[in-house]
Short mmCIF file of C-alpha atoms in Angstrom, two decimals:
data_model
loop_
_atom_site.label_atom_id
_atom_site.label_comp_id
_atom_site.label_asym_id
_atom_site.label_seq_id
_atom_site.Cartn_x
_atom_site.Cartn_y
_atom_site.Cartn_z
CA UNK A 355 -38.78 -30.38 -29.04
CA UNK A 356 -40.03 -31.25 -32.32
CA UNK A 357 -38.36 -32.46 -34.93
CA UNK A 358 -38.30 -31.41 -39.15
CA UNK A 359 -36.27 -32.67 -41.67
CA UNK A 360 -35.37 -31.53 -44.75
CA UNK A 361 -33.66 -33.04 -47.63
CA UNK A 362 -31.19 -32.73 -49.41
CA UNK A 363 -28.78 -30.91 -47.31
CA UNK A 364 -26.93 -29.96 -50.33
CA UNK A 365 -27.26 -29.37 -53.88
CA UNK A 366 -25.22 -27.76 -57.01
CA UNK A 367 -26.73 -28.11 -60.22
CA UNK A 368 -26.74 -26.43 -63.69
CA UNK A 369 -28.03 -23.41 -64.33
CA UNK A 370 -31.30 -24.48 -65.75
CA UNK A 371 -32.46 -27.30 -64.19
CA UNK A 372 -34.98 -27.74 -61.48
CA UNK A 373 -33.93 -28.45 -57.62
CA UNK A 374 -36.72 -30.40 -55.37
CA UNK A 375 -36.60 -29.53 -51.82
CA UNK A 376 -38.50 -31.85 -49.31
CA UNK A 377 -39.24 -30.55 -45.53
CA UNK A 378 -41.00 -33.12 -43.16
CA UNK A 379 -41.81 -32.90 -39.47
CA UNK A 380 -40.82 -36.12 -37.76
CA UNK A 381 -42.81 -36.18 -34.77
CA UNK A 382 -46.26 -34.12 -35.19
CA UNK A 383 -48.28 -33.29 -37.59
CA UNK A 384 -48.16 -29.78 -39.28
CA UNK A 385 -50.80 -27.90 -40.61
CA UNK A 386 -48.88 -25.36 -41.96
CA UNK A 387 -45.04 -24.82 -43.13
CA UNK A 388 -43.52 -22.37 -43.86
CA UNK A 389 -40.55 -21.51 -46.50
CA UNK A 390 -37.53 -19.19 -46.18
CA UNK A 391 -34.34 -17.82 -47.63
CA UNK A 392 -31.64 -16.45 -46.26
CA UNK A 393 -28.47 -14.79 -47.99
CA UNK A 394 -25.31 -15.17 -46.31
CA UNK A 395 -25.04 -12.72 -43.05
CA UNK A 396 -28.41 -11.76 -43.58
CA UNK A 397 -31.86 -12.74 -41.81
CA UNK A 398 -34.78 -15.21 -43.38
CA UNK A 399 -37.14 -13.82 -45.33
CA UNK A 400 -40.03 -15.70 -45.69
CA UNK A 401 -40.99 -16.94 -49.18
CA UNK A 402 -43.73 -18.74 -48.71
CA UNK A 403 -46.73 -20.21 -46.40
CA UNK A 404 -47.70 -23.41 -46.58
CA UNK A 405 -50.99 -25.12 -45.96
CA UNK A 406 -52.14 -28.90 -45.75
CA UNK A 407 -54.47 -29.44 -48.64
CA UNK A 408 -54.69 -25.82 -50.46
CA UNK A 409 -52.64 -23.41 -52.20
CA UNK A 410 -49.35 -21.77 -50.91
CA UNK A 411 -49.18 -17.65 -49.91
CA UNK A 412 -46.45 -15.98 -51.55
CA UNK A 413 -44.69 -13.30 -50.07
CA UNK A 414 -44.56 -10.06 -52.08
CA UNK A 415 -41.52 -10.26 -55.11
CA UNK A 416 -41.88 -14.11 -54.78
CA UNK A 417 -42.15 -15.44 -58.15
CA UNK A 418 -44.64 -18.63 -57.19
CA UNK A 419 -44.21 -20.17 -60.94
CA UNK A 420 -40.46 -20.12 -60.08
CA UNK A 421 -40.68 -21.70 -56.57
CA UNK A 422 -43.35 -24.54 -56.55
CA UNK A 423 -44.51 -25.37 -53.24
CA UNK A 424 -46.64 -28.45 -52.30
CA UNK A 425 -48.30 -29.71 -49.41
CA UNK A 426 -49.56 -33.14 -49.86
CA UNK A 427 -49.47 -34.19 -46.43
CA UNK A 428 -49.76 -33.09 -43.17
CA UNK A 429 -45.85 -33.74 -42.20
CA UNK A 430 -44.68 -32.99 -46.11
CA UNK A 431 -44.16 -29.96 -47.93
CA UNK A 432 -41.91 -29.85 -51.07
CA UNK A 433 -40.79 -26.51 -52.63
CA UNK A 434 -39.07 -26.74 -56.09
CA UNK A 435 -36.76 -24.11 -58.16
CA UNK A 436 -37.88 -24.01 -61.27
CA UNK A 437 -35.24 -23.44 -63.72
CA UNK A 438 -32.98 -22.33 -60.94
CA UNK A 439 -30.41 -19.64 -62.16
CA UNK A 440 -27.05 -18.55 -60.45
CA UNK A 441 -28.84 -15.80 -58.05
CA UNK A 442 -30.95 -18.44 -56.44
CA UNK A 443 -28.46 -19.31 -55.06
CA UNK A 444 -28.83 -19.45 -51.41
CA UNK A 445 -30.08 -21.11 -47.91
CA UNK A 446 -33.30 -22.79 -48.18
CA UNK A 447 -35.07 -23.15 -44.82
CA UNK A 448 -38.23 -24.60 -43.81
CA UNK A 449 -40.15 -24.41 -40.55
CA UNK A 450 -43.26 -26.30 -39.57
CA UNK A 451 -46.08 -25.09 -37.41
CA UNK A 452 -47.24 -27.38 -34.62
CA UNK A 453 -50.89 -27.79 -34.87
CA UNK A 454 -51.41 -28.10 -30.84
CA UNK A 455 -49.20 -24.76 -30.97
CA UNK A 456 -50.02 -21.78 -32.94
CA UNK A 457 -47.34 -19.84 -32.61
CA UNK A 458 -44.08 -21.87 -32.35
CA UNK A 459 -42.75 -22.53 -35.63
CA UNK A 460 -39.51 -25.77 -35.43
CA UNK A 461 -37.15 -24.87 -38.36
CA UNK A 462 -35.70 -27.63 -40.18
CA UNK A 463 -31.65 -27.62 -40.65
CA UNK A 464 -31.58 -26.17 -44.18
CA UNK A 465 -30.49 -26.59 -47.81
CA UNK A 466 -27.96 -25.20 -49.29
CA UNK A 467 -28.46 -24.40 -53.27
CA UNK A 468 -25.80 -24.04 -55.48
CA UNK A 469 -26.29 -22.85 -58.99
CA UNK A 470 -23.72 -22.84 -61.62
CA UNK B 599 -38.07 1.89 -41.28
CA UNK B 600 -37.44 -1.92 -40.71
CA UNK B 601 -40.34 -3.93 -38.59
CA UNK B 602 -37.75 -5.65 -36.32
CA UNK B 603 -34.43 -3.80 -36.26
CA UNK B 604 -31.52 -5.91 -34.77
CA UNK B 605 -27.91 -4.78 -34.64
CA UNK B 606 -26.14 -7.55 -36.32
CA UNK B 607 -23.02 -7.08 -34.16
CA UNK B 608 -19.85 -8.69 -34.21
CA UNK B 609 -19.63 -9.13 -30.87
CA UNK B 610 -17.16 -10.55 -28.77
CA UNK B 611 -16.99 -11.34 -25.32
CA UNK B 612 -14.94 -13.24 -22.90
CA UNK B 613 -15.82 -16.51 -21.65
CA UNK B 614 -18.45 -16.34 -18.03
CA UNK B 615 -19.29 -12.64 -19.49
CA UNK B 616 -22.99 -11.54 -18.99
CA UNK B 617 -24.37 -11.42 -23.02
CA UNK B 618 -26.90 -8.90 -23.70
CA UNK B 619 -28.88 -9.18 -26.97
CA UNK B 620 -31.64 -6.88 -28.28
CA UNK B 621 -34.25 -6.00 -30.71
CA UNK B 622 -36.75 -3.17 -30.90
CA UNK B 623 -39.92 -3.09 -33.09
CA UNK B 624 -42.37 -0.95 -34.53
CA UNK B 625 -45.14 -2.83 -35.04
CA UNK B 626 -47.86 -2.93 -31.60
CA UNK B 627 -49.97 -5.71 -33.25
CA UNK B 628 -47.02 -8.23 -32.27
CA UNK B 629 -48.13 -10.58 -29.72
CA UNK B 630 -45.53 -13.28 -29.03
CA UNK B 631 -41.77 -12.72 -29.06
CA UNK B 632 -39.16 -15.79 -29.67
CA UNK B 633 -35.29 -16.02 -29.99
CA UNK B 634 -33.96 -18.33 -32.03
CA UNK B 635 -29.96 -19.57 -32.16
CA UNK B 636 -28.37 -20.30 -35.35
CA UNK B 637 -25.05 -22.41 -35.96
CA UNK B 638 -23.37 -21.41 -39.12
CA UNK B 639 -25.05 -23.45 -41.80
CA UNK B 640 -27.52 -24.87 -39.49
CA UNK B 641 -31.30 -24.57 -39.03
CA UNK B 642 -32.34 -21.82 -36.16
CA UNK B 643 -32.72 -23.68 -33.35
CA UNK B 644 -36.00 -22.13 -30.69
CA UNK B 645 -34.16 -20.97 -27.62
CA UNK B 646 -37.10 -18.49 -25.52
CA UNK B 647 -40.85 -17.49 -26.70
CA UNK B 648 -43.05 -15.06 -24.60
CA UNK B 649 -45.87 -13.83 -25.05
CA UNK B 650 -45.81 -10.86 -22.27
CA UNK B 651 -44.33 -8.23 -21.00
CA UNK B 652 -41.85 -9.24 -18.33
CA UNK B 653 -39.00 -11.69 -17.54
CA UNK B 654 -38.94 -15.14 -18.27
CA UNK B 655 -36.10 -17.33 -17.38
CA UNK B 656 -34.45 -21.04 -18.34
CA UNK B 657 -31.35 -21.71 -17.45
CA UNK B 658 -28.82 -19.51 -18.25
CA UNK B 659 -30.93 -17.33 -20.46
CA UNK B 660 -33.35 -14.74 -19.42
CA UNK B 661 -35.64 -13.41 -22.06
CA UNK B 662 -37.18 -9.82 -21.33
CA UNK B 663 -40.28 -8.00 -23.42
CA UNK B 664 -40.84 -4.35 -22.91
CA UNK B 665 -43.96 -3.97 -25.11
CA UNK B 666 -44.47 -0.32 -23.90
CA UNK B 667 -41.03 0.49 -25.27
CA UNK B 668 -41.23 -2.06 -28.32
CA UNK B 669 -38.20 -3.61 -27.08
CA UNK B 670 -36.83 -7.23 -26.39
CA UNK B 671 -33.44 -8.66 -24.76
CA UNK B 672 -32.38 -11.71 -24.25
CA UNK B 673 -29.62 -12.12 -21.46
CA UNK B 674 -27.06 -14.89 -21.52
CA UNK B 675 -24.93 -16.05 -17.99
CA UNK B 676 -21.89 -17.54 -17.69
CA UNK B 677 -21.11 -17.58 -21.24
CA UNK B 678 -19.70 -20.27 -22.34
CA UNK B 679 -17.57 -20.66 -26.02
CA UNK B 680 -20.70 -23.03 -27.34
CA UNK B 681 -22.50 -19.97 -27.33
CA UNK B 682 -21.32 -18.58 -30.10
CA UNK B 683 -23.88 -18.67 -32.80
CA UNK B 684 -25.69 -16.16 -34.40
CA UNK B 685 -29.08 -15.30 -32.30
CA UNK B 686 -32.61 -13.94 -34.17
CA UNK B 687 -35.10 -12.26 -32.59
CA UNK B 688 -38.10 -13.14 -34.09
CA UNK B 689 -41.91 -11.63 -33.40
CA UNK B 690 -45.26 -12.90 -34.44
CA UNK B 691 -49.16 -11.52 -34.57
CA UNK B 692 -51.97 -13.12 -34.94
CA UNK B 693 -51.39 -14.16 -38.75
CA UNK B 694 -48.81 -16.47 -37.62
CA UNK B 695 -46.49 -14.96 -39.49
CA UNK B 696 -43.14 -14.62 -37.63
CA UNK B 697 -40.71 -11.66 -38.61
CA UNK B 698 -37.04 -11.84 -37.95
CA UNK B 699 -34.42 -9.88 -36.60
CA UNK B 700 -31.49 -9.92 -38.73
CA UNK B 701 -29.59 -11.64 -36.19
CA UNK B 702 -26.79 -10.69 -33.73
CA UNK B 703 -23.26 -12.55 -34.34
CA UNK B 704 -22.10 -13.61 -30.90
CA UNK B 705 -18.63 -14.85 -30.57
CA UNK B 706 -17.33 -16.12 -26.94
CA UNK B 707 -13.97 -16.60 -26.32
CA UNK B 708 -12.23 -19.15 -24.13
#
């Protein structure tokens, strides 16, 4: 199947600071990505849509000056927490939408965000 | 009322037990119907996607959509302890949008 990356797999920082998440798709090309967050023992909710070339769609209650999303390219999309606080704490998924493929969405393995 | 409701389990079954998982939904417009696996703090990982009523089969798993009861299963054989994961259900309409179960904890024992 296809294949998306996402880096880093890991990050603490200060409460504060700003945390850069990248998500690429290895193998195809991907019009559209998609961002989520889950909470431990709890399902993704979607944050974000992503397309190639224009603005991101925010979910309702998603601050988009907080969580910066770009898509320069069509197998990168970066999403960035803006003076991330303790409660953002959380999973950080992205998923990427193959172009010859509507509906199947390839989820990449995750970031975990830390906030202290 | 949730859109996808999902009973988020424990559950616990012996190893080579049949595993049923389900999901019902309220929304008609949904047109394709996926289950995803997810490792503990891993990625979900696409297991079955349909887009119609029916059975489809691939291996050991058998996904089933009811759309005149708004209901979804996915049927695991021979269970085996590698199963154990978390599984979504996830379902989709023509937006692309996909909306998620909250995901059934599966735990198979040796």
């Amino acid at each position: 199947g296809a294949v998306v990356s996402q880096h880093p797999s890991r990050v603490i920082c200060k409460s504060g600071t700003s945390v850069k998440i990248e998500c690429r798709s290895l193998d195809f090309q991907a019009t559209t990505m998609f961002w989520y967050r889950q909470f431990p023992k709890q399902s993704l909710m979607l944050m974000a849509t992503s397309n190639e070339g224009s603005k991101a769609t925010y979910e309702q209650g998603v601050e988009k000056d907080k969580f910066l999303i770009n898509h320069a390219s069509l197998t990168l999309s970066t999403l960035t927490v803006t003076s991330a606080h303790p409660e953002d704490s959380s999973f950080y998924i992205c998923s990427a939408r193959d172009g010859g493929n509507q509906e199947t969405q390839y989820f990449g393995p995750g970031t975990r965000l830390l906030v202290l | 009322q949730k859109e996808v409701e999902q009973d988020p389990g424990p559950l616990s079954v012996p190893e080579g037990a049949i595993v049923s998982l389900n999901c019902t939904y309220s929304n008609s417009a949904f047109q394709y119907f996926m289950w995803y696996r997810q490792y503990s703090r891993k990625g979900p990982e696409l297991l079955m996607y349909t887009y119609s009523s029916g059975n489809k089969e691939d291996g050991r798993f058998t996904a089933q959509v009811d759309k005149s009861s708004k209901y979804i299963s996915l049927f695991i054989r021979d269970s085996q302890p590698s199963d154990s994961a978390t599984y979504l259900c996830a379902m989709g309409d023509q937006g692309g949008k996909l909306i998620f179960g909250q995901g059934t904890e599966l735990s198979v024992k040796p």
